PDB file of N, CA and C in Angstrom:
ATOM      1  N   MET A   1      81.527  69.905  78.379  1.00 45.00           N
ATOM      2  CA  MET A   1      82.862  69.580  78.827  1.00 45.00           C
ATOM      3  C   MET A   1      82.780  68.806  80.140  1.00 45.00           C
ATOM      4  N   ASN A   2      83.522  67.752  80.252  1.00 50.00           N
ATOM      5  CA  ASN A   2      83.551  66.919  81.434  1.00 50.00           C
ATOM      6  C   ASN A   2      84.414  67.574  82.514  1.00 50.00           C
ATOM      7  N   ILE A   3      83.935  67.585  83.767  1.00 53.00           N
ATOM      8  CA  ILE A   3      84.709  68.218  84.831  1.00 53.00           C
ATOM      9  C   ILE A   3      85.967  67.428  85.181  1.00 53.00           C
ATOM     10  N   PHE A   4      86.004  66.163  84.795  1.00 52.00           N
ATOM     11  CA  PHE A   4      87.170  65.345  85.095  1.00 52.00           C
ATOM     12  C   PHE A   4      88.220  65.378  83.992  1.00 52.00           C
ATOM     13  N   SER A   5      88.006  66.187  82.960  1.00 52.00           N
ATOM     14  CA  SER A   5      88.956  66.237  81.858  1.00 52.00           C
ATOM     15  C   SER A   5      90.181  67.109  82.174  1.00 52.00           C
ATOM     16  N   LYS A   6      90.091  67.958  83.196  1.00 59.00           N
ATOM     17  CA  LYS A   6      91.223  68.807  83.580  1.00 59.00           C
ATOM     18  C   LYS A   6      92.245  67.984  84.366  1.00 59.00           C
ATOM     19  N   GLU A   7      93.497  68.448  84.355  1.00 59.00           N
ATOM     20  CA  GLU A   7      94.531  67.775  85.123  1.00 59.00           C
ATOM     21  C   GLU A   7      94.260  67.953  86.602  1.00 59.00           C
ATOM     22  N   ARG A   8      94.543  66.902  87.378  1.00 58.00           N
ATOM     23  CA  ARG A   8      94.277  66.934  88.813  1.00 58.00           C
ATOM     24  C   ARG A   8      95.550  66.629  89.590  1.00 58.00           C
ATOM     25  N   ASN A   9      95.632  67.154  90.811  1.00 53.00           N
ATOM     26  CA  ASN A   9      96.776  66.849  91.662  1.00 53.00           C
ATOM     27  C   ASN A   9      96.501  65.583  92.454  1.00 53.00           C
ATOM     28  N   CYS A  10      97.370  65.251  93.409  1.00 53.00           N
ATOM     29  CA  CYS A  10      97.236  64.007  94.155  1.00 53.00           C
ATOM     30  C   CYS A  10      96.024  63.999  95.080  1.00 53.00           C
ATOM     31  N   HIS A  11      95.425  65.158  95.356  1.00 56.00           N
ATOM     32  CA  HIS A  11      94.247  65.234  96.212  1.00 56.00           C
ATOM     33  C   HIS A  11      92.952  65.258  95.406  1.00 56.00           C
ATOM     34  N   GLY A  12      93.039  65.173  94.089  1.00 60.00           N
ATOM     35  CA  GLY A  12      91.854  65.186  93.246  1.00 60.00           C
ATOM     36  C   GLY A  12      91.375  66.573  92.870  1.00 60.00           C
ATOM     37  N   LYS A  13      92.067  67.609  93.302  1.00 62.00           N
ATOM     38  CA  LYS A  13      91.681  68.970  92.950  1.00 62.00           C
ATOM     39  C   LYS A  13      92.346  69.372  91.646  1.00 62.00           C
ATOM     40  N   ARG A  14      91.699  70.299  90.927  1.00 62.00           N
ATOM     41  CA  ARG A  14      92.275  70.753  89.657  1.00 62.00           C
ATOM     42  C   ARG A  14      93.553  71.523  89.889  1.00 62.00           C
ATOM     43  N   LEU A  15      94.505  71.336  88.992  1.00 57.00           N
ATOM     44  CA  LEU A  15      95.774  72.054  89.081  1.00 57.00           C
ATOM     45  C   LEU A  15      95.566  73.515  88.712  1.00 57.00           C
ATOM     46  N   ARG A  16      96.255  74.377  89.416  1.00 61.00           N
ATOM     47  CA  ARG A  16      96.205  75.801  89.113  1.00 61.00           C
ATOM     48  C   ARG A  16      97.487  76.200  88.414  1.00 61.00           C
ATOM     49  N   LYS A  17      97.643  77.483  88.216  1.00 57.00           N
ATOM     50  CA  LYS A  17      98.780  78.008  87.466  1.00 57.00           C
ATOM     51  C   LYS A  17     100.131  77.622  88.068  1.00 57.00           C
ATOM     52  N   GLY A  18     100.253  77.642  89.393  1.00 52.00           N
ATOM     53  CA  GLY A  18     101.538  77.441  90.045  1.00 52.00           C
ATOM     54  C   GLY A  18     101.982  76.008  90.192  1.00 52.00           C
ATOM     55  N   GLY A  19     101.133  75.040  89.968  1.00 45.00           N
ATOM     56  CA  GLY A  19     101.544  73.650  90.105  1.00 45.00           C
ATOM     57  C   GLY A  19     100.636  72.877  91.026  1.00 45.00           C
ATOM     58  N   GLY A  20     101.121  71.776  91.516  1.00 45.00           N
ATOM     59  CA  GLY A  20     100.323  70.821  92.274  1.00 45.00           C
ATOM     60  C   GLY A  20     100.286  71.081  93.764  1.00 45.00           C
ATOM     61  N   CYS A  21     100.829  70.188  94.529  1.00 49.00           N
ATOM     62  CA  CYS A  21     100.664  70.175  95.987  1.00 49.00           C
ATOM     63  C   CYS A  21     101.571  71.171  96.685  1.00 49.00           C
ATOM     64  N   GLY A  22     101.131  72.394  96.846  1.00 55.00           N
ATOM     65  CA  GLY A  22     101.862  73.363  97.639  1.00 55.00           C
ATOM     66  C   GLY A  22     103.154  73.874  97.024  1.00 55.00           C
ATOM     67  N   GLU A  23     103.354  73.696  95.745  1.00 55.00           N
ATOM     68  CA  GLU A  23     104.599  74.147  95.131  1.00 55.00           C
ATOM     69  C   GLU A  23     104.711  75.659  95.161  1.00 55.00           C
ATOM     70  N   ARG A  24     103.598  76.358  95.001  1.00 60.00           N
ATOM     71  CA  ARG A  24     103.633  77.820  95.046  1.00 60.00           C
ATOM     72  C   ARG A  24     103.873  78.304  96.462  1.00 60.00           C
ATOM     73  N   LYS A  25     103.328  77.593  97.432  1.00 63.00           N
ATOM     74  CA  LYS A  25     103.421  78.018  98.815  1.00 63.00           C
ATOM     75  C   LYS A  25     104.865  78.009  99.312  1.00 63.00           C
ATOM     76  N   TYR A  26     105.671  77.056  98.862  1.00 59.00           N
ATOM     77  CA  TYR A  26     107.032  76.904  99.347  1.00 59.00           C
ATOM     78  C   TYR A  26     108.070  77.175  98.260  1.00 59.00           C
ATOM     79  N   ARG A  27     107.769  78.045  97.324  1.00 68.00           N
ATOM     80  CA  ARG A  27     108.702  78.263  96.217  1.00 68.00           C
ATOM     81  C   ARG A  27     109.969  79.006  96.640  1.00 68.00           C
ATOM     82  N   HIS A  28     109.928  79.758  97.727  1.00 82.00           N
ATOM     83  CA  HIS A  28     111.120  80.474  98.189  1.00 82.00           C
ATOM     84  C   HIS A  28     111.874  79.695  99.263  1.00 82.00           C
ATOM     85  N   CYS A  29     111.427  78.489  99.551  1.00 89.00           N
ATOM     86  CA  CYS A  29     112.049  77.667 100.578  1.00 89.00           C
ATOM     87  C   CYS A  29     113.085  76.737  99.956  1.00 89.00           C
ATOM     88  N   ILE A  30     114.013  76.302 100.794  1.00 93.00           N
ATOM     89  CA  ILE A  30     115.009  75.316 100.377  1.00 93.00           C
ATOM     90  C   ILE A  30     114.885  74.112 101.301  1.00 93.00           C
ATOM     91  N   SER A  31     115.464  73.000 100.909  1.00 94.00           N
ATOM     92  CA  SER A  31     115.451  71.846 101.800  1.00 94.00           C
ATOM     93  C   SER A  31     116.523  72.036 102.874  1.00 94.00           C
ATOM     94  N   LEU A  32     116.336  71.374 103.994  1.00 95.00           N
ATOM     95  CA  LEU A  32     117.275  71.497 105.104  1.00 95.00           C
ATOM     96  C   LEU A  32     118.653  70.979 104.721  1.00 95.00           C
ATOM     97  N   SER A  33     118.714  70.035 103.806  1.00 95.00           N
ATOM     98  CA  SER A  33     120.016  69.505 103.384  1.00 95.00           C
ATOM     99  C   SER A  33     120.816  70.519 102.565  1.00 95.00           C
ATOM    100  N   GLU A  34     120.159  71.556 102.029  1.00 94.00           N
ATOM    101  CA  GLU A  34     120.839  72.608 101.263  1.00 94.00           C
ATOM    102  C   GLU A  34     121.197  73.817 102.127  1.00 94.00           C
ATOM    103  N   ALA A  35     120.808  73.792 103.403  1.00 96.00           N
ATOM    104  CA  ALA A  35     121.025  74.935 104.294  1.00 96.00           C
ATOM    105  C   ALA A  35     122.515  75.117 104.603  1.00 96.00           C
ATOM    106  N   MET A  36     122.905  76.353 104.810  1.00 96.00           N
ATOM    107  CA  MET A  36     124.303  76.680 105.101  1.00 96.00           C
ATOM    108  C   MET A  36     124.575  76.542 106.598  1.00 96.00           C
ATOM    109  N   GLU A  37     125.824  76.219 106.920  1.00 96.00           N
ATOM    110  CA  GLU A  37     126.214  76.068 108.320  1.00 96.00           C
ATOM    111  C   GLU A  37     126.216  77.413 109.037  1.00 96.00           C
ATOM    112  N   ASN A  38     126.046  77.364 110.350  1.00 96.00           N
ATOM    113  CA  ASN A  38     126.084  78.526 111.242  1.00 96.00           C
ATOM    114  C   ASN A  38     125.038  79.579 110.897  1.00 96.00           C
ATOM    115  N   ARG A  39     123.865  79.132 110.494  1.00 97.00           N
ATOM    116  CA  ARG A  39     122.740  80.032 110.207  1.00 97.00           C
ATOM    117  C   ARG A  39     121.470  79.497 110.838  1.00 97.00           C
ATOM    118  N   ARG A  40     120.556  80.418 111.097  1.00 97.00           N
ATOM    119  CA  ARG A  40     119.247  80.052 111.654  1.00 97.00           C
ATOM    120  C   ARG A  40     118.219  79.981 110.529  1.00 97.00           C
ATOM    121  N   TYR A  41     117.314  79.029 110.653  1.00 96.00           N
ATOM    122  CA  TYR A  41     116.240  78.853 109.684  1.00 96.00           C
ATOM    123  C   TYR A  41     114.942  78.559 110.415  1.00 96.00           C
ATOM    124  N   ILE A  42     113.829  78.824 109.746  1.00 95.00           N
ATOM    125  CA  ILE A  42     112.509  78.484 110.268  1.00 95.00           C
ATOM    126  C   ILE A  42     111.975  77.319 109.440  1.00 95.00           C
ATOM    127  N   ILE A  43     111.487  76.294 110.116  1.00 95.00           N
ATOM    128  CA  ILE A  43     110.912  75.135 109.435  1.00 95.00           C
ATOM    129  C   ILE A  43     109.567  75.546 108.848  1.00 95.00           C
ATOM    130  N   ARG A  44     109.396  75.368 107.551  1.00 94.00           N
ATOM    131  CA  ARG A  44     108.139  75.718 106.883  1.00 94.00           C
ATOM    132  C   ARG A  44     107.269  74.489 106.640  1.00 94.00           C
ATOM    133  N   ALA A  45     107.885  73.345 106.317  1.00 93.00           N
ATOM    134  CA  ALA A  45     107.120  72.121 106.075  1.00 93.00           C
ATOM    135  C   ALA A  45     107.976  70.928 106.473  1.00 93.00           C
ATOM    136  N   ASN A  46     107.325  69.957 107.117  1.00 93.00           N
ATOM    137  CA  ASN A  46     108.016  68.745 107.517  1.00 93.00           C
ATOM    138  C   ASN A  46     107.038  67.567 107.446  1.00 93.00           C
ATOM    139  N   PRO A  47     107.092  66.771 106.384  1.00 93.00           N
ATOM    140  CA  PRO A  47     106.175  65.639 106.268  1.00 93.00           C
ATOM    141  C   PRO A  47     106.637  64.397 107.026  1.00 93.00           C
ATOM    142  N   ASP A  48     107.852  64.417 107.578  1.00 91.00           N
ATOM    143  CA  ASP A  48     108.416  63.243 108.243  1.00 91.00           C
ATOM    144  C   ASP A  48     107.979  63.204 109.708  1.00 91.00           C
ATOM    145  N   LYS A  49     107.214  62.179 110.067  1.00 93.00           N
ATOM    146  CA  LYS A  49     106.646  62.064 111.408  1.00 93.00           C
ATOM    147  C   LYS A  49     107.729  61.877 112.475  1.00 93.00           C
ATOM    148  N   GLN A  50     108.767  61.130 112.147  1.00 93.00           N
ATOM    149  CA  GLN A  50     109.824  60.857 113.122  1.00 93.00           C
ATOM    150  C   GLN A  50     110.566  62.131 113.523  1.00 93.00           C
ATOM    151  N   THR A  51     110.873  62.991 112.565  1.00 93.00           N
ATOM    152  CA  THR A  51     111.584  64.225 112.896  1.00 93.00           C
ATOM    153  C   THR A  51     110.674  65.231 113.606  1.00 93.00           C
ATOM    154  N   ILE A  52     109.379  65.186 113.351  1.00 93.00           N
ATOM    155  CA  ILE A  52     108.452  66.048 114.096  1.00 93.00           C
ATOM    156  C   ILE A  52     108.458  65.658 115.565  1.00 93.00           C
ATOM    157  N   GLU A  53     108.507  64.348 115.831  1.00 93.00           N
ATOM    158  CA  GLU A  53     108.555  63.877 117.218  1.00 93.00           C
ATOM    159  C   GLU A  53     109.867  64.270 117.903  1.00 93.00           C
ATOM    160  N   MET A  54     110.929  64.482 117.139  1.00 91.00           N
ATOM    161  CA  MET A  54     112.204  64.946 117.703  1.00 91.00           C
ATOM    162  C   MET A  54     112.161  66.424 118.063  1.00 91.00           C
ATOM    163  N   GLY A  55     111.190  67.168 117.549  1.00 92.00           N
ATOM    164  CA  GLY A  55     111.081  68.591 117.839  1.00 92.00           C
ATOM    165  C   GLY A  55     111.269  69.482 116.638  1.00 92.00           C
ATOM    166  N   ILE A  56     111.419  68.891 115.444  1.00 94.00           N
ATOM    167  CA  ILE A  56     111.609  69.679 114.224  1.00 94.00           C
ATOM    168  C   ILE A  56     110.235  69.878 113.593  1.00 94.00           C
ATOM    169  N   ALA A  57     109.423  70.688 114.235  1.00 94.00           N
ATOM    170  CA  ALA A  57     108.049  70.923 113.802  1.00 94.00           C
ATOM    171  C   ALA A  57     107.971  72.201 112.972  1.00 94.00           C
ATOM    172  N   PRO A  58     106.946  72.320 112.126  1.00 93.00           N
ATOM    173  CA  PRO A  58     106.773  73.562 111.364  1.00 93.00           C
ATOM    174  C   PRO A  58     106.684  74.774 112.286  1.00 93.00           C
ATOM    175  N   SER A  59     107.273  75.862 111.859  1.00 93.00           N
ATOM    176  CA  SER A  59     107.368  77.168 112.527  1.00 93.00           C
ATOM    177  C   SER A  59     108.383  77.179 113.667  1.00 93.00           C
ATOM    178  N   SER A  60     109.140  76.099 113.865  1.00 95.00           N
ATOM    179  CA  SER A  60     110.186  76.137 114.888  1.00 95.00           C
ATOM    180  C   SER A  60     111.485  76.645 114.279  1.00 95.00           C
ATOM    181  N   MET A  61     112.294  77.285 115.106  1.00 96.00           N
ATOM    182  CA  MET A  61     113.578  77.848 114.676  1.00 96.00           C
ATOM    183  C   MET A  61     114.664  76.809 114.895  1.00 96.00           C
ATOM    184  N   VAL A  62     115.497  76.594 113.857  1.00 97.00           N
ATOM    185  CA  VAL A  62     116.612  75.647 113.967  1.00 97.00           C
ATOM    186  C   VAL A  62     117.910  76.351 113.596  1.00 97.00           C
ATOM    187  N   PHE A  63     119.001  75.852 114.143  1.00 97.00           N
ATOM    188  CA  PHE A  63     120.336  76.368 113.851  1.00 97.00           C
ATOM    189  C   PHE A  63     121.142  75.219 113.273  1.00 97.00           C
ATOM    190  N   VAL A  64     121.723  75.406 112.092  1.00 97.00           N
ATOM    191  CA  VAL A  64     122.499  74.357 111.433  1.00 97.00           C
ATOM    192  C   VAL A  64     123.938  74.436 111.940  1.00 97.00           C
ATOM    193  N   HIS A  65     124.336  73.442 112.728  1.00 97.00           N
ATOM    194  CA  HIS A  65     125.691  73.403 113.273  1.00 97.00           C
ATOM    195  C   HIS A  65     126.675  72.806 112.273  1.00 97.00           C
ATOM    196  N   LYS A  66     126.289  71.705 111.634  1.00 97.00           N
ATOM    197  CA  LYS A  66     127.200  71.023 110.723  1.00 97.00           C
ATOM    198  C   LYS A  66     126.410  70.453 109.551  1.00 97.00           C
ATOM    199  N   ASN A  67     126.837  70.808 108.337  1.00 95.00           N
ATOM    200  CA  ASN A  67     126.202  70.302 107.126  1.00 95.00           C
ATOM    201  C   ASN A  67     127.285  70.080 106.079  1.00 95.00           C
ATOM    202  N   ASN A  68     127.970  68.973 106.195  1.00 95.00           N
ATOM    203  CA  ASN A  68     129.004  68.623 105.233  1.00 95.00           C
ATOM    204  C   ASN A  68     128.377  67.731 104.169  1.00 95.00           C
ATOM    205  N   ILE A  69     128.497  68.116 102.913  1.00 91.00           N
ATOM    206  CA  ILE A  69     127.846  67.405 101.808  1.00 91.00           C
ATOM    207  C   ILE A  69     128.343  65.968 101.674  1.00 91.00           C
ATOM    208  N   ASN A  70     129.548  65.680 102.160  1.00 94.00           N
ATOM    209  CA  ASN A  70     130.121  64.343 102.047  1.00 94.00           C
ATOM    210  C   ASN A  70     129.673  63.398 103.158  1.00 94.00           C
ATOM    211  N   GLU A  71     128.981  63.913 104.172  1.00 95.00           N
ATOM    212  CA  GLU A  71     128.531  63.088 105.283  1.00 95.00           C
ATOM    213  C   GLU A  71     127.057  62.755 105.152  1.00 95.00           C
ATOM    214  N   ALA A  72     126.665  61.668 105.782  1.00 95.00           N
ATOM    215  CA  ALA A  72     125.289  61.170 105.661  1.00 95.00           C
ATOM    216  C   ALA A  72     124.308  61.886 106.581  1.00 95.00           C
ATOM    217  N   ASN A  73     124.799  62.640 107.576  1.00 96.00           N
ATOM    218  CA  ASN A  73     123.925  63.278 108.560  1.00 96.00           C
ATOM    219  C   ASN A  73     124.233  64.760 108.702  1.00 96.00           C
ATOM    220  N   LEU A  74     123.235  65.505 109.185  1.00 96.00           N
ATOM    221  CA  LEU A  74     123.385  66.914 109.536  1.00 96.00           C
ATOM    222  C   LEU A  74     123.254  67.028 111.044  1.00 96.00           C
ATOM    223  N   ILE A  75     123.877  68.025 111.625  1.00 97.00           N
ATOM    224  CA  ILE A  75     123.697  68.307 113.046  1.00 97.00           C
ATOM    225  C   ILE A  75     123.045  69.673 113.152  1.00 97.00           C
ATOM    226  N   ILE A  76     121.843  69.691 113.744  1.00 97.00           N
ATOM    227  CA  ILE A  76     121.109  70.946 113.898  1.00 97.00           C
ATOM    228  C   ILE A  76     120.771  71.138 115.369  1.00 97.00           C
ATOM    229  N   GLY A  77     120.481  72.358 115.716  1.00 97.00           N
ATOM    230  CA  GLY A  77     120.065  72.680 117.072  1.00 97.00           C
ATOM    231  C   GLY A  77     118.636  73.184 117.073  1.00 97.00           C
ATOM    232  N   VAL A  78     117.832  72.640 117.974  1.00 95.00           N
ATOM    233  CA  VAL A  78     116.465  73.111 118.192  1.00 95.00           C
ATOM    234  C   VAL A  78     116.378  73.486 119.660  1.00 95.00           C
ATOM    235  N   GLY A  79     116.330  74.764 119.929  1.00 92.00           N
ATOM    236  CA  GLY A  79     116.376  75.226 121.317  1.00 92.00           C
ATOM    237  C   GLY A  79     117.750  74.935 121.890  1.00 92.00           C
ATOM    238  N   GLU A  80     117.792  74.229 123.015  1.00 93.00           N
ATOM    239  CA  GLU A  80     119.055  73.857 123.655  1.00 93.00           C
ATOM    240  C   GLU A  80     119.512  72.460 123.246  1.00 93.00           C
ATOM    241  N   THR A  81     118.779  71.798 122.371  1.00 95.00           N
ATOM    242  CA  THR A  81     119.054  70.415 121.989  1.00 95.00           C
ATOM    243  C   THR A  81     119.727  70.346 120.636  1.00 95.00           C
ATOM    244  N   ARG A  82     120.714  69.470 120.520  1.00 97.00           N
ATOM    245  CA  ARG A  82     121.326  69.193 119.219  1.00 97.00           C
ATOM    246  C   ARG A  82     120.796  67.860 118.714  1.00 97.00           C
ATOM    247  N   ILE A  83     120.427  67.829 117.435  1.00 96.00           N
ATOM    248  CA  ILE A  83     119.816  66.645 116.848  1.00 96.00           C
ATOM    249  C   ILE A  83     120.592  66.252 115.597  1.00 96.00           C
ATOM    250  N   ILE A  84     120.824  64.959 115.438  1.00 96.00           N
ATOM    251  CA  ILE A  84     121.429  64.429 114.218  1.00 96.00           C
ATOM    252  C   ILE A  84     120.301  64.003 113.295  1.00 96.00           C
ATOM    253  N   VAL A  85     120.252  64.600 112.107  1.00 96.00           N
ATOM    254  CA  VAL A  85     119.186  64.327 111.144  1.00 96.00           C
ATOM    255  C   VAL A  85     119.781  63.634 109.925  1.00 96.00           C
ATOM    256  N   PRO A  86     119.235  62.490 109.518  1.00 96.00           N
ATOM    257  CA  PRO A  86     119.720  61.850 108.295  1.00 96.00           C
ATOM    258  C   PRO A  86     119.462  62.728 107.068  1.00 96.00           C
ATOM    259  N   ARG A  87     120.360  62.703 106.129  1.00 95.00           N
ATOM    260  CA  ARG A  87     120.232  63.541 104.928  1.00 95.00           C
ATOM    261  C   ARG A  87     118.956  63.227 104.144  1.00 95.00           C
ATOM    262  N   LYS A  88     118.542  61.977 104.166  1.00 95.00           N
ATOM    263  CA  LYS A  88     117.310  61.587 103.467  1.00 95.00           C
ATOM    264  C   LYS A  88     116.092  62.308 104.059  1.00 95.00           C
ATOM    265  N   SER A  89     116.045  62.416 105.382  1.00 94.00           N
ATOM    266  CA  SER A  89     114.961  63.148 106.041  1.00 94.00           C
ATOM    267  C   SER A  89     115.106  64.647 105.825  1.00 94.00           C
ATOM    268  N   ALA A  90     116.343  65.145 105.825  1.00 95.00           N
ATOM    269  CA  ALA A  90     116.596  66.574 105.639  1.00 95.00           C
ATOM    270  C   ALA A  90     116.190  67.042 104.240  1.00 95.00           C
ATOM    271  N   ASP A  91     116.216  66.133 103.256  1.00 94.00           N
ATOM    272  CA  ASP A  91     115.775  66.507 101.914  1.00 94.00           C
ATOM    273  C   ASP A  91     114.292  66.828 101.869  1.00 94.00           C
ATOM    274  N   MET A  92     113.491  66.224 102.746  1.00 94.00           N
ATOM    275  CA  MET A  92     112.042  66.436 102.752  1.00 94.00           C
ATOM    276  C   MET A  92     111.632  67.674 103.523  1.00 94.00           C
ATOM    277  N   ILE A  93     112.466  68.131 104.460  1.00 95.00           N
ATOM    278  CA  ILE A  93     112.134  69.268 105.318  1.00 95.00           C
ATOM    279  C   ILE A  93     112.424  70.574 104.574  1.00 95.00           C
ATOM    280  N   LYS A  94     111.434  71.454 104.510  1.00 94.00           N
ATOM    281  CA  LYS A  94     111.596  72.758 103.839  1.00 94.00           C
ATOM    282  C   LYS A  94     111.810  73.846 104.889  1.00 94.00           C
ATOM    283  N   VAL A  95     112.815  74.694 104.647  1.00 95.00           N
ATOM    284  CA  VAL A  95     113.141  75.783 105.568  1.00 95.00           C
ATOM    285  C   VAL A  95     113.203  77.111 104.820  1.00 95.00           C
ATOM    286  N   LYS A  96     113.090  78.166 105.583  1.00 92.00           N
ATOM    287  CA  LYS A  96     113.215  79.518 105.003  1.00 92.00           C
ATOM    288  C   LYS A  96     114.101  80.340 105.898  1.00 92.00           C
TER     289      LYS A  96
END
């Protein structure tokens, strides 16, 4: 049997039971764009470099001030700072 005959993920490793790139690790997480207003969340994953530079880094606590589904941006608080996050970036950020 050829070792390359198994399905592989984007990193070239064989797929396991739970899926590809970290799907099992973040299965109980939601995206920041799905978060409810007036609640605190912990950032679990953030692949967006620009938002990390703003202070939305993994393991940081954020507070969702405004998340209206009809608007293009979210307003969140990180520490004493309020940040406007585009919905496109918020879709990539995973919170718990």
